Amino acid sequence: MPRQNIELRIRRQDSPTGPSRWEEFVLPWQPSMNVISCLMEIRKNPVTKQGQKTTPVNWESSCLEEVCGACTMLVNGKPRQSCTALVDNMPDGPITLEPLTKFPVVRDLQVDRKPMFEALKIVKAWVPIDGTYDLGPGPKLSQAEQETSYAFSRCMTCGCCMEVCPQYNTRSDFIGPAPLAQVRLFNAHPTGRMNAHERLDAIMGRGGLVDCGNAQNCVEACPKEIPLTEALGELGKQTTVYWLKNLLNK
Amino acid sequence: MAAPRIAIVGGGLAGLMAAIKVAEAGVAVDLFSIVPVKRSHSVCAQGGINGAVNVKGENDSPEIHFFDTCRGGDFLANQPPAKGMCYAAPGIIYLFDRMGVTFNRTAEGLLDFRRFGGTLHHRTAFAGATTGQQLLYALDEQVRRHEAAGLVTKYEGWEFVGAVKDAEGRCVGLTALDLRTMKAKAFKADAVMLATGGPGLLFGQSTNSLINSGSAAAAAYMDGAHYGNGEFIQVHPTAIPGADKLRLMSESARGEGGRVWVPRRQGDNRAPRQIPEAERFYFLEEKYPKYRNLVPRDVASREIHNVCVNLGLGVDGKMCVYLDLTHIPRATLKKKLEGILEIYEKFTGDDPCDEPMKIFPAVHYSMGGLWVDYERTADGFIDLGSPKNHMSNIPGLYALGEAEYQYHGANRLGANSLLSCVYAGQIGGPAAVLYAQNQAKAGSETPSSVYEAAEAHWTNRFAELARRDGPENPYKIHEELGRTMLENVTIVRENKKLEQTNAKIQELTERWKKASVLDNGQWANAPLSFLNQLENMLHLSRVVTLGALARDESRGAHYKPDFPDRDDEKWLKTTVAEFTPEGPKFRYDPVDVSLCKPVARKYD
Ligand SMILES: Cc1cc2nc3c(=O)[nH]c(=O)nc-3n(C[C@H](O)[C@H](O)[C@H](O)COP(=O)(O)OP(=O)(O)OC[C@H]3O[C@@H](n4cnc5c(N)ncnc54)[C@H](O)[C@@H]3O)c2cc1C
Ligand code: SF4
Ligand code: SF4
Ligand code: FES
């Protein structure tokens, strides 16, 4: 039996530095609802469960099909995409929505994940091509290589893995699992590999690979099932070999 | 003269490709986007990107691709741009290959290609079923490289609200709204490029991302830019319903062998797998034995409409048919379609490897968009040395990607959009650079009073909107707009209903004036930005509706039962809409069909 009403408890915060508060809402159930469609209903009638007028809730979303990563938030305490959080799959009782805790809040459920994009700069997450003019096909790849790389290239910078990583927080320098996995991706590409040392240099210092405590929370949280711990292990090998090489060359 | 700067609005495939081209020419780019560019709508593209690389021994060629594109678009596209695009396509796919896109491979390690609608060739390169995401990420990475080198400056979380024009009417910058501080700021630029994507939101729910309001293109239209072929809206035959958006089930499902059917007997409500082969009506295969399930989208959507509405054979009596993949081995499906099968399973709870999917048509793509120019060579290609390519009628204002009208005529072929976006960036970027470098007086030398006036105008506008506290809710007005547009301006169009829609939009525009902003705050106020967008959307909806009303024929995605045939004599013409406060004023331009003669469009 589908529920008749949906109750939501939403943690709201008007500004990055302001205090936060809970607001409750009740909505009539409709078929195929998800958390986003609930938030859309609220803005059509922004009134709390207690009958108080309020402002529409602020949140981020775009694709609504779990490929853009925008709508990540804590749904019933767990980091996930709210667009695939279907109401009918939730346990009874109110649904709680909170912003991610590892990133600064912009407003309500929207946070600022800029550090993740900056980290992609630090680790040089790209294939350094000569230019965009017509230079013929790229290197051949086996189907097996393609499949391995494809898994990593689906990372949508959503931040779930960062949220659950005990080593990643505003007080530490650790760049976190998602950008590290991109090093794994680009170091495997036949052209990207030519600059592997630059990426390894970037992750061998403070805030790099050594800061990972190997807690493995990240891999469980990734909605795209990206083999993060496998990547971390592989990078461990690459950095060790690179370190030894540097030592012998001295 | 100061070093030129080019402003690019939009970080989807079109905007990012243009940014790379401009940066490669050593010119500085200011890149504006509502969302971090990596979250742009282009990530949604599933199926793939076309290019006649001819790896399957089928004698495919860019010329055949060009013919398929013209015919797919029912000959409404100007042919030189379409030709240029098809000939550039193999090079574009190779470029992505070099950037590291994880395209699927053949056993030999070459790029693999699959079939898509409207062609008989394997011409679509793909990366699983998340091709758009993979292509966008590749461009995002290259742009980040230029950003790290200092040539690209990103303004993410900024919304373009209007162009800035000088006394001569040239576009010399733009005004954008900081979506956190809610302050409007004018920016100087020697050229401005709009790559702001499609207008799916005009129809309420569509397969588009939530940010595809079309409001930026509408704002440019209200600033005097012309809008081309607005009435041509593609309805995709296969989507799944949802309360917030309609999720696409990519054409690639049929490209990999998926079959569309309904029970032969009306009211047959057995579970689909209980219905024997002989009692299934594979209506596309029966009517189109040559192209079968891969007829172009407009054709497939009309057939589904016919089978469900006119014959009453829809599944559960609804506008709904089966898309069946259950005869294909699970391992193959996983390798080639994983991304979309995941979506289906996540949202419906059923596994499409075991159960035929229930799907229905949904608004998907706009062939129409801002009108842009091009310069052709004698042999029918694009003259790449011309600053005119992709320029709107406003000097210095360019448009690219789904926001522009140029490549697809009356109907777009599957997997041709990603291609047109990238090609537009490739030729539009250099055109804007040429323009910026060859102005006698640089745009950025415009007196600062012009920018101050623009900034003041928008500051006042938002201050006024921020005080609105009328009885109407803007999101409800939008919902009503979507419902009317969806009902009357999609697969089947009737003049009486189009007139009613036009009246309804005008009523909604009046009600918009009485809408509340819902939030008087000065920080990250989404309803404030939406209230502004909504007015633009209402104006653009009239362009679509009245363009459809005027065009008394059927062509591509535009179908009127009262005028069921294509009428080349009267209507082989580009619709060009110009903004006036009373509503759009239309003009009809001839189409360059000198390279591929219009023939009857047949797929059986
Ligand atoms: C579900 C789905 C699947 C698809 N699959 C395919 C496919 O397989 N093959 C294919 O060829 N095509 C496909 N398409 C079509 C294709 O994805 C789009 O047409 C294409 O991605 C559009 O790209 P774009 O660069 O024009 O704009 P978008 O990717 O839509 O980007 C628009 C950009 O503009 C920005 N923007 C918008 N307004 C403003 C503003 N006011 N101020 C600042 N920035 C703004 C946005 O932030 C964004 O960065 C699909 C479409 C959908 C909906
Ligand atoms: S394995 Fe490393 S990166 Fe992953 S959660 Fe643990 S500490 Fe963080
Ligand atoms: S690795 Fe997974 S969880 Fe982490 S950001 Fe990428 S997609 Fe999200
Ligand atoms: S909105 Fe894109 S992942 Fe949810």
PDB file of N, CA, C and O in Angstrom, chain A residues 34 40 43-44 61-66 68 86 106-107 112 125 127 129 131-132 135 138 140-141 143 146 150 153-157, chain B residues 21 24 38-39 97-98 102-103 105-106 108-109 130 134 137 141-142 145 180 209-210 244-245 247 342 346 473 475 479 519 523-524:
ATOM      1  N   ASN A  34       9.887  11.358  -6.481  1.00  0.00           N
ATOM      2  CA  ASN A  34      11.199  11.242  -5.871  1.00  0.00           C
ATOM      3  C   ASN A  34      11.438  12.489  -5.024  1.00  0.00           C
ATOM      4  O   ASN A  34      10.572  13.364  -4.954  1.00  0.00           O
ATOM      5  N   MET A  40       9.863  20.164  -5.607  1.00  0.00           N
ATOM      6  CA  MET A  40       9.138  20.971  -6.591  1.00  0.00           C
ATOM      7  C   MET A  40       7.714  21.251  -6.124  1.00  0.00           C
ATOM      8  O   MET A  40       7.170  22.327  -6.369  1.00  0.00           O
ATOM      9  N   ARG A  43       7.732  24.129  -3.604  1.00  0.00           N
ATOM     10  CA  ARG A  43       7.851  25.510  -4.086  1.00  0.00           C
ATOM     11  C   ARG A  43       6.555  25.997  -4.739  1.00  0.00           C
ATOM     12  O   ARG A  43       6.348  27.194  -4.875  1.00  0.00           O
ATOM     13  N   LYS A  44       5.680  25.050  -5.106  1.00  0.00           N
ATOM     14  CA  LYS A  44       4.384  25.487  -5.627  1.00  0.00           C
ATOM     15  C   LYS A  44       3.460  25.950  -4.503  1.00  0.00           C
ATOM     16  O   LYS A  44       2.451  26.595  -4.745  1.00  0.00           O
ATOM     17  N   SER A  61      20.065  20.763  -8.816  1.00  0.00           N
ATOM     18  CA  SER A  61      19.823  19.563  -9.604  1.00  0.00           C
ATOM     19  C   SER A  61      19.832  19.965 -11.058  1.00  0.00           C
ATOM     20  O   SER A  61      19.662  21.132 -11.393  1.00  0.00           O
ATOM     21  N   SER A  62      20.040  18.979 -11.932  1.00  0.00           N
ATOM     22  CA  SER A  62      20.011  19.305 -13.347  1.00  0.00           C
ATOM     23  C   SER A  62      19.473  18.138 -14.161  1.00  0.00           C
ATOM     24  O   SER A  62      18.350  18.169 -14.639  1.00  0.00           O
ATOM     25  N   CYS A  63      20.241  17.051 -14.270  1.00  0.00           N
ATOM     26  CA  CYS A  63      19.875  15.997 -15.224  1.00  0.00           C
ATOM     27  C   CYS A  63      18.651  15.199 -14.798  1.00  0.00           C
ATOM     28  O   CYS A  63      17.896  14.714 -15.620  1.00  0.00           O
ATOM     29  N   LEU A  64      18.472  15.029 -13.502  1.00  0.00           N
ATOM     30  CA  LEU A  64      17.406  14.208 -12.924  1.00  0.00           C
ATOM     31  C   LEU A  64      17.464  12.744 -13.346  1.00  0.00           C
ATOM     32  O   LEU A  64      16.454  12.039 -13.319  1.00  0.00           O
ATOM     33  N   GLU A  65      18.629  12.300 -13.775  1.00  0.00           N
ATOM     34  CA  GLU A  65      18.744  10.864 -14.053  1.00  0.00           C
ATOM     35  C   GLU A  65      20.103  10.312 -13.627  1.00  0.00           C
ATOM     36  O   GLU A  65      20.634   9.398 -14.230  1.00  0.00           O
ATOM     37  N   GLU A  66      20.656  10.919 -12.599  1.00  0.00           N
ATOM     38  CA  GLU A  66      21.883  10.442 -11.973  1.00  0.00           C
ATOM     39  C   GLU A  66      23.070  10.350 -12.923  1.00  0.00           C
ATOM     40  O   GLU A  66      23.793   9.364 -12.945  1.00  0.00           O
ATOM     41  N   CYS A  68      24.626  13.777 -13.681  1.00  0.00           N
ATOM     42  CA  CYS A  68      25.326  15.059 -13.570  1.00  0.00           C
ATOM     43  C   CYS A  68      25.947  15.244 -12.199  1.00  0.00           C
ATOM     44  O   CYS A  68      26.865  16.031 -12.036  1.00  0.00           O
ATOM     45  N   LEU A  86      13.647   7.471  -4.774  1.00  0.00           N
ATOM     46  CA  LEU A  86      12.211   7.327  -5.027  1.00  0.00           C
ATOM     47  C   LEU A  86      11.464   7.191  -3.703  1.00  0.00           C
ATOM     48  O   LEU A  86      11.844   6.399  -2.844  1.00  0.00           O
ATOM     49  N   VAL A 106      25.933  26.587   0.800  1.00  0.00           N
ATOM     50  CA  VAL A 106      25.611  27.847   0.139  1.00  0.00           C
ATOM     51  C   VAL A 106      24.284  28.331   0.715  1.00  0.00           C
ATOM     52  O   VAL A 106      24.187  29.385   1.333  1.00  0.00           O
ATOM     53  N   ARG A 107      23.269  27.504   0.520  1.00  0.00           N
ATOM     54  CA  ARG A 107      21.982  27.787   1.136  1.00  0.00           C
ATOM     55  C   ARG A 107      21.188  26.486   1.183  1.00  0.00           C
ATOM     56  O   ARG A 107      21.174  25.730   0.190  1.00  0.00           O
ATOM     57  N   ASP A 112      28.908  23.917  -1.783  1.00  0.00           N
ATOM     58  CA  ASP A 112      29.899  24.345  -2.760  1.00  0.00           C
ATOM     59  C   ASP A 112      30.982  23.263  -2.902  1.00  0.00           C
ATOM     60  O   ASP A 112      31.813  23.087  -2.021  1.00  0.00           O
ATOM     61  N   ALA A 125      44.102  16.153 -14.424  1.00  0.00           N
ATOM     62  CA  ALA A 125      43.210  15.102 -14.914  1.00  0.00           C
ATOM     63  C   ALA A 125      42.781  15.390 -16.348  1.00  0.00           C
ATOM     64  O   ALA A 125      41.670  15.836 -16.611  1.00  0.00           O
ATOM     65  N   VAL A 127      44.144  14.389 -20.808  1.00  0.00           N
ATOM     66  CA  VAL A 127      45.134  13.857 -21.734  1.00  0.00           C
ATOM     67  C   VAL A 127      45.730  15.059 -22.461  1.00  0.00           C
ATOM     68  O   VAL A 127      45.000  15.794 -23.128  1.00  0.00           O
ATOM     69  N   ILE A 129      46.710  16.614 -25.189  1.00  0.00           N
ATOM     70  CA  ILE A 129      46.806  16.477 -26.645  1.00  0.00           C
ATOM     71  C   ILE A 129      47.538  17.677 -27.244  1.00  0.00           C
ATOM     72  O   ILE A 129      47.606  18.740 -26.643  1.00  0.00           O
ATOM     73  N   GLY A 131      46.687  19.403 -29.924  1.00  0.00           N
ATOM     74  CA  GLY A 131      45.778  20.449 -30.387  1.00  0.00           C
ATOM     75  C   GLY A 131      44.538  19.793 -30.949  1.00  0.00           C
ATOM     76  O   GLY A 131      44.469  18.565 -31.066  1.00  0.00           O
ATOM     77  N   THR A 132      43.544  20.619 -31.299  1.00  0.00           N
ATOM     78  CA  THR A 132      42.268  20.034 -31.728  1.00  0.00           C
ATOM     79  C   THR A 132      42.145  19.928 -33.242  1.00  0.00           C
ATOM     80  O   THR A 132      41.088  19.634 -33.759  1.00  0.00           O
ATOM     81  N   LEU A 135      44.172  15.212 -36.563  1.00  0.00           N
ATOM     82  CA  LEU A 135      45.434  14.457 -36.536  1.00  0.00           C
ATOM     83  C   LEU A 135      45.197  12.959 -36.610  1.00  0.00           C
ATOM     84  O   LEU A 135      46.040  12.170 -36.188  1.00  0.00           O
ATOM     85  N   GLY A 138      43.001   8.150 -32.486  1.00  0.00           N
ATOM     86  CA  GLY A 138      43.812   7.986 -31.284  1.00  0.00           C
ATOM     87  C   GLY A 138      44.396   6.583 -31.228  1.00  0.00           C
ATOM     88  O   GLY A 138      44.242   5.794 -32.165  1.00  0.00           O
ATOM     89  N   LYS A 140      44.964   2.664 -30.383  1.00  0.00           N
ATOM     90  CA  LYS A 140      44.055   1.516 -30.243  1.00  0.00           C
ATOM     91  C   LYS A 140      43.951   1.114 -28.780  1.00  0.00           C
ATOM     92  O   LYS A 140      44.888   1.291 -28.018  1.00  0.00           O
ATOM     93  N   LEU A 141      42.795   0.555 -28.424  1.00  0.00           N
ATOM     94  CA  LEU A 141      42.592   0.080 -27.049  1.00  0.00           C
ATOM     95  C   LEU A 141      41.895  -1.264 -27.109  1.00  0.00           C
ATOM     96  O   LEU A 141      41.023  -1.469 -27.957  1.00  0.00           O
ATOM     97  N   GLN A 143      39.269  -4.156 -25.778  1.00  0.00           N
ATOM     98  CA  GLN A 143      37.956  -4.050 -25.131  1.00  0.00           C
ATOM     99  C   GLN A 143      38.096  -4.080 -23.609  1.00  0.00           C
ATOM    100  O   GLN A 143      37.392  -3.379 -22.895  1.00  0.00           O
ATOM    101  N   GLN A 146      39.240  -0.724 -22.387  1.00  0.00           N
ATOM    102  CA  GLN A 146      38.131   0.220 -22.484  1.00  0.00           C
ATOM    103  C   GLN A 146      37.171   0.043 -21.313  1.00  0.00           C
ATOM    104  O   GLN A 146      36.758   1.004 -20.680  1.00  0.00           O
ATOM    105  N   TYR A 150      36.403   2.896 -18.652  1.00  0.00           N
ATOM    106  CA  TYR A 150      35.042   3.433 -18.677  1.00  0.00           C
ATOM    107  C   TYR A 150      34.490   3.540 -17.252  1.00  0.00           C
ATOM    108  O   TYR A 150      33.842   4.527 -16.886  1.00  0.00           O
ATOM    109  N   SER A 153      35.812   6.645 -15.815  1.00  0.00           N
ATOM    110  CA  SER A 153      35.456   7.896 -16.489  1.00  0.00           C
ATOM    111  C   SER A 153      34.000   8.276 -16.228  1.00  0.00           C
ATOM    112  O   SER A 153      33.548   9.325 -16.661  1.00  0.00           O
ATOM    113  N   ARG A 154      33.255   7.444 -15.520  1.00  0.00           N
ATOM    114  CA  ARG A 154      31.872   7.803 -15.196  1.00  0.00           C
ATOM    115  C   ARG A 154      31.756   8.638 -13.926  1.00  0.00           C
ATOM    116  O   ARG A 154      30.663   8.981 -13.508  1.00  0.00           O
ATOM    117  N   CYS A 155      32.874   8.956 -13.289  1.00  0.00           N
ATOM    118  CA  CYS A 155      32.803   9.749 -12.051  1.00  0.00           C
ATOM    119  C   CYS A 155      32.167  11.104 -12.324  1.00  0.00           C
ATOM    120  O   CYS A 155      32.650  11.879 -13.135  1.00  0.00           O
ATOM    121  N   MET A 156      31.062  11.413 -11.626  1.00  0.00           N
ATOM    122  CA  MET A 156      30.322  12.654 -11.900  1.00  0.00           C
ATOM    123  C   MET A 156      30.563  13.716 -10.837  1.00  0.00           C
ATOM    124  O   MET A 156      29.743  14.613 -10.657  1.00  0.00           O
ATOM    125  N   THR A 157      31.707  13.600 -10.106  1.00  0.00           N
ATOM    126  CA  THR A 157      32.091  14.625  -9.127  1.00  0.00           C
ATOM    127  C   THR A 157      30.945  14.918  -8.164  1.00  0.00           C
ATOM    128  O   THR A 157      30.686  16.076  -7.823  1.00  0.00           O
TER     129      THR A 157
ATOM    130  N   LYS B  21      38.623  26.187 -28.852  1.00  0.00           N
ATOM    131  CA  LYS B  21      39.091  26.768 -30.113  1.00  0.00           C
ATOM    132  C   LYS B  21      39.576  28.201 -29.928  1.00  0.00           C
ATOM    133  O   LYS B  21      40.596  28.597 -30.482  1.00  0.00           O
ATOM    134  N   GLU B  24      42.783  28.154 -27.975  1.00  0.00           N
ATOM    135  CA  GLU B  24      43.876  27.664 -28.826  1.00  0.00           C
ATOM    136  C   GLU B  24      44.407  28.760 -29.733  1.00  0.00           C
ATOM    137  O   GLU B  24      45.577  28.765 -30.104  1.00  0.00           O
ATOM    138  N   LYS B  38      30.677  21.029 -15.874  1.00  0.00           N
ATOM    139  CA  LYS B  38      30.696  19.570 -15.934  1.00  0.00           C
ATOM    140  C   LYS B  38      29.312  18.963 -15.665  1.00  0.00           C
ATOM    141  O   LYS B  38      29.103  17.771 -15.856  1.00  0.00           O
ATOM    142  N   ARG B  39      28.383  19.774 -15.183  1.00  0.00           N
ATOM    143  CA  ARG B  39      27.031  19.269 -14.921  1.00  0.00           C
ATOM    144  C   ARG B  39      26.034  19.731 -15.982  1.00  0.00           C
ATOM    145  O   ARG B  39      24.825  19.678 -15.789  1.00  0.00           O
ATOM    146  N   ASP B  97      38.601  10.655 -29.586  1.00  0.00           N
ATOM    147  CA  ASP B  97      39.375   9.451 -29.343  1.00  0.00           C
ATOM    148  C   ASP B  97      40.762   9.836 -28.788  1.00  0.00           C
ATOM    149  O   ASP B  97      41.243   9.264 -27.811  1.00  0.00           O
ATOM    150  N   ARG B  98      41.355  10.857 -29.379  1.00  0.00           N
ATOM    151  CA  ARG B  98      42.673  11.299 -28.901  1.00  0.00           C
ATOM    152  C   ARG B  98      42.589  11.919 -27.521  1.00  0.00           C
ATOM    153  O   ARG B  98      43.535  11.874 -26.737  1.00  0.00           O
ATOM    154  N   THR B 102      36.356   7.060 -23.627  1.00  0.00           N
ATOM    155  CA  THR B 102      36.354   5.593 -23.564  1.00  0.00           C
ATOM    156  C   THR B 102      35.256   5.029 -24.458  1.00  0.00           C
ATOM    157  O   THR B 102      34.312   4.380 -24.003  1.00  0.00           O
ATOM    158  N   PHE B 103      35.407   5.284 -25.771  1.00  0.00           N
ATOM    159  CA  PHE B 103      34.475   4.705 -26.740  1.00  0.00           C
ATOM    160  C   PHE B 103      34.539   3.182 -26.690  1.00  0.00           C
ATOM    161  O   PHE B 103      35.620   2.607 -26.470  1.00  0.00           O
ATOM    162  N   ARG B 105      34.883  -0.509 -28.206  1.00  0.00           N
ATOM    163  CA  ARG B 105      35.878  -0.956 -29.190  1.00  0.00           C
ATOM    164  C   ARG B 105      35.455  -2.237 -29.881  1.00  0.00           C
ATOM    165  O   ARG B 105      34.712  -3.036 -29.322  1.00  0.00           O
ATOM    166  N   THR B 106      35.995  -2.439 -31.079  1.00  0.00           N
ATOM    167  CA  THR B 106      35.845  -3.733 -31.742  1.00  0.00           C
ATOM    168  C   THR B 106      36.902  -4.670 -31.176  1.00  0.00           C
ATOM    169  O   THR B 106      37.783  -4.245 -30.421  1.00  0.00           O
ATOM    170  N   GLU B 108      39.384  -5.820 -32.560  1.00  0.00           N
ATOM    171  CA  GLU B 108      40.724  -5.418 -32.982  1.00  0.00           C
ATOM    172  C   GLU B 108      41.230  -4.181 -32.230  1.00  0.00           C
ATOM    173  O   GLU B 108      42.376  -3.771 -32.395  1.00  0.00           O
ATOM    174  N   GLY B 109      40.350  -3.573 -31.453  1.00  0.00           N
ATOM    175  CA  GLY B 109      40.759  -2.385 -30.713  1.00  0.00           C
ATOM    176  C   GLY B 109      40.416  -1.088 -31.409  1.00  0.00           C
ATOM    177  O   GLY B 109      40.830  -0.009 -30.988  1.00  0.00           O
ATOM    178  N   THR B 130      26.397   6.280 -22.086  1.00  0.00           N
ATOM    179  CA  THR B 130      26.564   7.604 -21.482  1.00  0.00           C
ATOM    180  C   THR B 130      27.519   8.436 -22.340  1.00  0.00           C
ATOM    181  O   THR B 130      28.417   9.099 -21.835  1.00  0.00           O
ATOM    182  N   GLN B 134      30.572  11.302 -21.472  1.00  0.00           N
ATOM    183  CA  GLN B 134      31.984  11.045 -21.761  1.00  0.00           C
ATOM    184  C   GLN B 134      32.570  12.120 -22.666  1.00  0.00           C
ATOM    185  O   GLN B 134      33.704  12.550 -22.474  1.00  0.00           O
ATOM    186  N   TYR B 137      32.920  15.361 -20.601  1.00  0.00           N
ATOM    187  CA  TYR B 137      34.046  15.303 -19.670  1.00  0.00           C
ATOM    188  C   TYR B 137      35.365  15.527 -20.416  1.00  0.00           C
ATOM    189  O   TYR B 137      36.271  16.185 -19.916  1.00  0.00           O
ATOM    190  N   GLU B 141      37.817  18.536 -19.465  1.00  0.00           N
ATOM    191  CA  GLU B 141      39.225  18.337 -19.056  1.00  0.00           C
ATOM    192  C   GLU B 141      40.150  19.256 -19.843  1.00  0.00           C
ATOM    193  O   GLU B 141      41.048  19.881 -19.283  1.00  0.00           O
ATOM    194  N   GLN B 142      39.900  19.369 -21.155  1.00  0.00           N
ATOM    195  CA  GLN B 142      40.754  20.235 -21.976  1.00  0.00           C
ATOM    196  C   GLN B 142      40.568  21.700 -21.596  1.00  0.00           C
ATOM    197  O   GLN B 142      41.531  22.464 -21.569  1.00  0.00           O
ATOM    198  N   ARG B 145      42.442  22.446 -18.567  1.00  0.00           N
ATOM    199  CA  ARG B 145      43.854  22.620 -18.895  1.00  0.00           C
ATOM    200  C   ARG B 145      44.121  24.084 -19.303  1.00  0.00           C
ATOM    201  O   ARG B 145      45.080  24.697 -18.846  1.00  0.00           O
ATOM    202  N   ARG B 180      24.393  33.710  -6.494  1.00  0.00           N
ATOM    203  CA  ARG B 180      24.512  33.711  -5.032  1.00  0.00           C
ATOM    204  C   ARG B 180      24.178  35.081  -4.461  1.00  0.00           C
ATOM    205  O   ARG B 180      23.293  35.207  -3.643  1.00  0.00           O
ATOM    206  N   SER B 209      17.216  18.307 -19.168  1.00  0.00           N
ATOM    207  CA  SER B 209      17.599  18.679 -17.813  1.00  0.00           C
ATOM    208  C   SER B 209      16.726  19.827 -17.334  1.00  0.00           C
ATOM    209  O   SER B 209      16.167  20.581 -18.123  1.00  0.00           O
ATOM    210  N   LEU B 210      16.689  19.958 -16.023  1.00  0.00           N
ATOM    211  CA  LEU B 210      15.848  20.960 -15.391  1.00  0.00           C
ATOM    212  C   LEU B 210      16.275  22.384 -15.709  1.00  0.00           C
ATOM    213  O   LEU B 210      15.508  23.328 -15.522  1.00  0.00           O
ATOM    214  N   ASP B 244       8.836  14.259 -11.985  1.00  0.00           N
ATOM    215  CA  ASP B 244       9.632  15.475 -12.148  1.00  0.00           C
ATOM    216  C   ASP B 244      10.126  15.662 -13.572  1.00  0.00           C
ATOM    217  O   ASP B 244      10.240  16.760 -14.072  1.00  0.00           O
ATOM    218  N   LYS B 245      10.452  14.564 -14.240  1.00  0.00           N
ATOM    219  CA  LYS B 245      10.880  14.673 -15.633  1.00  0.00           C
ATOM    220  C   LYS B 245      10.607  13.346 -16.327  1.00  0.00           C
ATOM    221  O   LYS B 245      10.379  12.333 -15.676  1.00  0.00           O
ATOM    222  N   ARG B 247      12.096  10.466 -18.469  1.00  0.00           N
ATOM    223  CA  ARG B 247      13.470  10.022 -18.730  1.00  0.00           C
ATOM    224  C   ARG B 247      13.545   9.276 -20.049  1.00  0.00           C
ATOM    225  O   ARG B 247      12.697   8.443 -20.361  1.00  0.00           O
ATOM    226  N   GLU B 342      20.199   0.804 -16.435  1.00  0.00           N
ATOM    227  CA  GLU B 342      20.238   1.198 -15.023  1.00  0.00           C
ATOM    228  C   GLU B 342      19.150   2.216 -14.719  1.00  0.00           C
ATOM    229  O   GLU B 342      18.453   2.112 -13.720  1.00  0.00           O
ATOM    230  N   LYS B 346      16.219   1.650 -12.117  1.00  0.00           N
ATOM    231  CA  LYS B 346      16.154   2.528 -10.935  1.00  0.00           C
ATOM    232  C   LYS B 346      14.788   3.173 -10.803  1.00  0.00           C
ATOM    233  O   LYS B 346      14.265   3.309  -9.709  1.00  0.00           O
ATOM    234  N   ASN B 473       1.475  31.978  -8.170  1.00  0.00           N
ATOM    235  CA  ASN B 473       2.732  31.273  -7.933  1.00  0.00           C
ATOM    236  C   ASN B 473       3.410  30.990  -9.287  1.00  0.00           C
ATOM    237  O   ASN B 473       2.815  30.353 -10.155  1.00  0.00           O
ATOM    238  N   TYR B 475       5.663  28.990 -10.283  1.00  0.00           N
ATOM    239  CA  TYR B 475       5.858  27.582 -10.647  1.00  0.00           C
ATOM    240  C   TYR B 475       4.546  26.964 -11.139  1.00  0.00           C
ATOM    241  O   TYR B 475       4.553  26.066 -11.968  1.00  0.00           O
ATOM    242  N   GLU B 479       3.694  25.391 -14.768  1.00  0.00           N
ATOM    243  CA  GLU B 479       3.048  24.087 -14.919  1.00  0.00           C
ATOM    244  C   GLU B 479       1.913  24.175 -15.945  1.00  0.00           C
ATOM    245  O   GLU B 479       1.756  23.309 -16.814  1.00  0.00           O
ATOM    246  N   ASP B 519      10.119  34.760  -2.287  1.00  0.00           N
ATOM    247  CA  ASP B 519      11.288  34.864  -1.415  1.00  0.00           C
ATOM    248  C   ASP B 519      11.892  36.242  -1.643  1.00  0.00           C
ATOM    249  O   ASP B 519      12.310  36.553  -2.756  1.00  0.00           O
ATOM    250  N   TRP B 523      20.043  36.368  -1.208  1.00  0.00           N
ATOM    251  CA  TRP B 523      21.133  35.393  -1.301  1.00  0.00           C
ATOM    252  C   TRP B 523      20.607  34.090  -1.910  1.00  0.00           C
ATOM    253  O   TRP B 523      19.606  33.541  -1.438  1.00  0.00           O
ATOM    254  N   ALA B 524      21.248  33.628  -2.986  1.00  0.00           N
ATOM    255  CA  ALA B 524      20.898  32.359  -3.630  1.00  0.00           C
ATOM    256  C   ALA B 524      19.380  32.198  -3.742  1.00  0.00           C
ATOM    257  O   ALA B 524      18.807  31.193  -3.324  1.00  0.00           O
TER     258      ALA B 524
END
